[in-house]
Coordinates of C-alpha atoms and ligand atoms in Angstrom, one line a residue:
M318 CA 98.2 108.6 75.5
E319 CA 98.0 105.2 73.9
P320 CA 97.3 102.3 76.5
T321 CA 100.7 100.6 76.8
G322 CA 102.8 99.7 79.5
W323 CA 101.6 98.4 82.6
T324 CA 99.5 100.0 85.1
D325 CA 99.5 99.5 88.8
T326 CA 96.0 100.1 89.8
H327 CA 96.9 99.9 93.8
A328 CA 99.9 101.3 95.3
H329 CA 100.4 103.1 98.6
L330 CA 103.0 105.3 97.7
A331 CA 102.3 107.4 100.5
D332 CA 103.4 104.8 103.1
S333 CA 106.5 105.8 104.6
D334 CA 108.2 102.5 103.2
L335 CA 107.9 103.9 99.7
F336 CA 107.5 107.7 100.3
S337 CA 111.0 107.5 101.8
H338 CA 112.9 106.8 98.4
L339 CA 109.9 107.7 96.0
Q340 CA 112.2 108.8 93.2
S341 CA 114.0 105.4 93.0
V342 CA 110.6 103.8 93.6
L343 CA 109.0 105.6 90.6
A344 CA 112.3 105.3 88.4
Q345 CA 112.5 101.6 88.9
A346 CA 108.9 101.3 88.0
A347 CA 109.5 103.1 84.8
V348 CA 112.4 100.8 84.0
H349 CA 110.3 97.8 84.7
G350 CA 107.3 99.1 81.7
V351 CA 104.9 100.5 84.2
H352 CA 103.5 103.7 82.8
R353 CA 100.6 104.5 85.3
V354 CA 100.3 104.1 88.9
I355 CA 97.2 104.9 91.5
C356 CA 98.3 106.2 94.7
V357 CA 95.6 104.8 97.1
A358 CA 94.6 106.7 100.0
V359 CA 93.6 105.0 103.5
D360 CA 92.3 108.0 105.2
A361 CA 92.0 112.0 105.2
Q362 CA 95.6 112.3 106.4
S363 CA 97.1 110.5 103.7
L364 CA 95.9 113.0 101.3
D365 CA 98.6 115.5 102.8
T366 CA 101.3 112.8 101.9
I367 CA 99.8 112.6 98.1
D368 CA 100.1 116.4 98.2
N369 CA 103.7 116.1 99.0
I370 CA 104.3 113.3 96.4
Y371 CA 102.8 115.9 93.8
R372 CA 105.0 118.4 95.0
Q373 CA 108.4 116.1 94.5
I374 CA 107.3 114.9 91.3
E375 CA 106.6 116.5 87.7
T376 CA 103.4 115.2 86.6
E377 CA 104.5 115.5 83.1
D378 CA 108.1 114.0 83.4
S379 CA 108.0 110.9 81.1
S380 CA 110.8 109.2 82.5
I381 CA 108.5 108.2 85.4
P382 CA 104.9 106.7 85.5
S383 CA 102.1 109.1 85.7
V384 CA 100.7 109.1 89.2
W385 CA 97.3 109.2 89.9
S386 CA 95.6 109.0 93.4
S387 CA 92.1 108.2 95.0
A388 CA 90.8 109.8 98.4
G389 CA 88.7 107.4 100.9
I390 CA 88.6 106.0 104.3
H391 CA 90.0 102.3 104.8
P392 CA 87.5 100.3 106.7
N393 CA 90.2 99.4 109.5
Y394 CA 90.4 103.3 110.0
A395 CA 86.4 104.0 109.6
H396 CA 86.4 104.4 113.6
Q397 CA 89.4 107.1 113.6
E398 CA 87.5 109.4 111.3
K399 CA 87.5 113.0 112.8
P400 CA 85.3 116.0 112.1
G401 CA 86.3 117.6 109.1
D402 CA 87.9 114.3 107.4
W403 CA 84.9 113.2 104.9
E404 CA 84.8 117.1 104.1
K405 CA 88.1 116.7 102.9
I406 CA 87.5 113.9 100.9
V407 CA 84.5 115.3 99.1
S408 CA 86.4 118.5 98.3
R409 CA 89.3 116.5 96.9
S410 CA 86.8 114.9 94.3
S411 CA 87.8 117.8 92.0
H412 CA 91.4 117.2 92.2
P413 CA 93.2 117.4 88.8
R414 CA 95.1 113.8 89.4
L415 CA 92.5 112.1 91.4
C416 CA 90.6 109.3 89.5
A417 CA 88.9 107.0 92.1
L418 CA 87.5 106.9 95.7
G419 CA 88.7 104.4 98.4
E420 CA 90.2 102.6 99.4
T421 CA 87.1 101.5 101.3
G422 CA 85.0 98.5 101.9
L423 CA 84.6 95.8 104.7
D424 CA 87.1 93.7 106.9
K425 CA 86.5 91.1 109.3
Y426 CA 90.0 90.0 109.7
W427 CA 91.0 92.9 111.8
D428 CA 88.3 93.5 114.3
D429 CA 89.4 96.9 115.1
C430 CA 86.5 98.9 113.6
P431 CA 82.7 97.9 114.7
M432 CA 81.0 96.4 111.4
E433 CA 78.2 99.1 111.6
V434 CA 80.8 101.6 111.3
Q435 CA 82.7 99.9 108.3
L436 CA 79.3 99.7 106.5
A437 CA 78.1 103.4 107.1
N438 CA 81.6 104.6 105.9
F439 CA 81.5 102.4 102.7
Q440 CA 77.9 103.4 102.3
K441 CA 79.2 107.0 102.1
H442 CA 81.7 106.5 99.2
W443 CA 79.0 104.9 96.9
K444 CA 76.9 108.3 97.4
L445 CA 79.7 110.2 96.6
S446 CA 80.5 107.7 93.6
R447 CA 77.0 108.3 92.4
E448 CA 77.4 112.0 92.7
T449 CA 80.8 112.3 91.1
G450 CA 81.0 109.5 88.7
L451 CA 84.2 108.4 90.5
P452 CA 84.8 104.6 90.8
V453 CA 85.3 103.2 94.0
I454 CA 88.3 101.0 95.1
V455 CA 86.8 98.1 97.0
H456 CA 88.8 96.2 99.9
S457 CA 87.3 93.1 101.1
R458 CA 88.5 90.9 103.7
E459 CA 86.7 87.5 105.0
C460 CA 83.3 89.1 104.7
D461 CA 81.9 88.0 101.5
Q462 CA 78.5 87.6 102.4
E463 CA 78.5 90.9 104.4
M464 CA 80.2 92.4 100.9
L465 CA 77.8 90.5 98.6
D466 CA 74.8 91.3 100.7
F467 CA 75.8 95.4 100.6
L468 CA 76.7 95.3 96.9
E469 CA 73.6 93.8 95.9
H470 CA 71.7 96.5 97.9
E471 CA 73.6 99.1 96.5
F472 CA 72.9 97.6 93.0
R473 CA 69.4 98.6 93.2
H474 CA 70.6 102.1 92.4
G475 CA 72.1 101.0 89.2
P476 CA 75.4 99.7 88.0
L477 CA 78.2 99.6 90.3
L478 CA 81.6 101.8 89.0
G479 CA 84.5 100.2 90.8
V480 CA 86.9 97.3 91.3
M481 CA 87.5 94.5 93.9
H482 CA 90.8 95.0 94.6
S483 CA 93.4 92.3 95.6
F484 CA 90.8 89.9 94.8
C485 CA 91.2 86.6 96.6
S486 CA 88.0 85.1 96.9
S487 CA 85.7 82.6 94.8
Y488 CA 84.7 82.5 91.1
E489 CA 80.9 82.8 92.1
V490 CA 81.7 86.1 94.1
A491 CA 83.6 87.4 91.2
C492 CA 81.1 86.8 88.7
R493 CA 78.4 88.4 90.8
C494 CA 80.6 91.3 91.1
I495 CA 81.2 91.6 87.3
D496 CA 77.5 91.1 86.8
M497 CA 77.1 93.9 89.0
G498 CA 79.2 96.1 86.9
L499 CA 82.5 95.9 89.1
Y500 CA 85.9 95.2 87.6
I501 CA 88.4 92.6 89.5
S502 CA 92.0 93.5 90.2
F503 CA 94.7 90.8 91.2
S504 CA 97.8 91.4 93.2
G505 CA 100.8 89.4 93.9
M506 CA 98.5 86.8 95.8
L507 CA 97.9 85.5 92.3
T508 CA 101.6 84.3 91.8
Y509 CA 101.8 82.5 95.2
K510 CA 102.6 78.7 94.7
K511 CA 99.8 77.7 96.9
N512 CA 97.0 79.7 95.2
D513 CA 96.4 77.5 92.5
A514 CA 92.3 77.9 93.2
L515 CA 92.7 81.8 92.8
R516 CA 94.7 81.2 89.5
D517 CA 91.8 79.0 88.3
V518 CA 89.3 81.9 89.0
A519 CA 91.8 84.4 87.1
R520 CA 91.8 82.2 84.1
R521 CA 87.8 81.8 83.8
L522 CA 86.9 85.5 84.4
P523 CA 86.7 87.8 81.2
L524 CA 89.8 89.4 80.1
E525 CA 87.8 93.0 79.8
R526 CA 87.1 93.2 83.5
L527 CA 90.5 92.3 84.8
L528 CA 93.2 94.8 86.3
V529 CA 96.4 94.1 88.1
E530 CA 98.1 95.7 91.1
T531 CA 100.8 95.3 93.3
D532 CA 99.2 97.0 96.9
A533 CA 102.6 97.8 97.7
P534 CA 104.3 97.8 100.0
Y535 CA 102.5 94.8 101.0
L536 CA 101.9 91.7 98.9
S537 CA 105.4 91.0 96.9
P538 CA 104.7 88.7 94.0
E539 CA 106.8 85.6 93.4
P540 CA 109.9 85.6 92.5
K541 CA 110.3 88.9 94.6
R542 CA 108.4 87.6 97.7
S543 CA 111.1 87.9 100.1
A544 CA 111.6 91.5 98.9
R545 CA 110.3 94.2 101.3
P546 CA 108.7 96.4 100.3
N547 CA 106.8 95.5 97.5
E548 CA 106.8 97.9 94.5
P549 CA 105.0 99.3 91.6
A550 CA 108.1 98.0 89.4
Y551 CA 106.9 94.4 90.5
V552 CA 103.1 94.3 88.9
A553 CA 104.6 92.9 86.0
Y554 CA 105.3 89.6 87.8
T555 CA 101.4 89.2 88.8
G556 CA 100.6 90.5 85.1
K557 CA 103.0 87.7 83.7
V558 CA 101.1 84.9 85.7
L559 CA 97.7 86.5 84.4
A560 CA 98.9 86.4 80.8
Q561 CA 99.9 82.8 80.9
L562 CA 96.5 81.9 82.2
H563 CA 94.8 83.6 79.4
G564 CA 97.2 82.3 76.6
K565 CA 98.3 86.0 76.1
S566 CA 101.7 87.6 75.5
E567 CA 103.1 89.7 78.5
S568 CA 102.9 93.0 76.3
Q569 CA 99.2 91.9 75.1
M570 CA 98.4 91.4 78.8
A571 CA 100.0 94.9 79.8
Q572 CA 97.7 96.4 77.0
A573 CA 94.3 94.7 77.8
T574 CA 94.7 95.7 81.3
T575 CA 95.8 99.1 80.8
E576 CA 92.9 99.6 78.2
N577 CA 90.8 98.3 81.2
A578 CA 92.1 100.5 83.8
L579 CA 91.5 103.6 81.4
N580 CA 87.7 102.5 80.8
L581 CA 87.1 102.3 84.5
F582 CA 89.3 105.1 85.6
Q583 CA 88.2 107.7 83.1
R584 CA 90.1 110.5 84.4
M585 CA 93.5 108.9 83.6
R586 CA 92.6 108.9 79.8
Ligands
LIG701 ZN1 95.5 99.0 99.8

């Protein structure tokens, strides 16, 4: 398939706010030019809901976006991992619609889960990434230094295959991540009026490493900020801002970011 249309590289379709009206969420996304959606898992249980999503849709239905998915454990849920959960994620890596691991990472904003548990959880995903060739979707919140320390250490084993999702950190952090092989994904935060600094980061980064996402049902972009829940249909609002920053048309940006997504998430090809 040609790399056209938008790719929402991060949406939680298994969240009840979206899952409860899945058909209209996907139909609206198609209407707004979204051709691909990556449905991101947060724990082993969310894989059951993702299975349910695949039961409800025809994966070859051209009137809705093609839905891909990930498998992994979010840092805020790492302490809730039960026996058998990781084995379930490992065996998921051969699923025909799976294209990534995660989301996983480090989070110091919510202190539900001890850092050593988060680090061990994050580490497991990178080991699995190297074994399977699957990219890692990385969540990082208020822990730039811990994240860079971890990634630098991991980078000694070779280039990192993955994406810093819903990026909201500095240009220096973004450049270091790109140097190690990672992509940078922007969510609705890029559209918020107060986020001039983030737009400046996005403007300075190389286009061939940029992705867009909604992180739906969270982070609705302007001008849909009051819309709850956020939906994949709104990814173009973020894409439009990114297009302006890079002096591109919306369709050029849709094509560029989709090409990048296909380069990173190779199983979507
Ligand atoms: Zn997420």
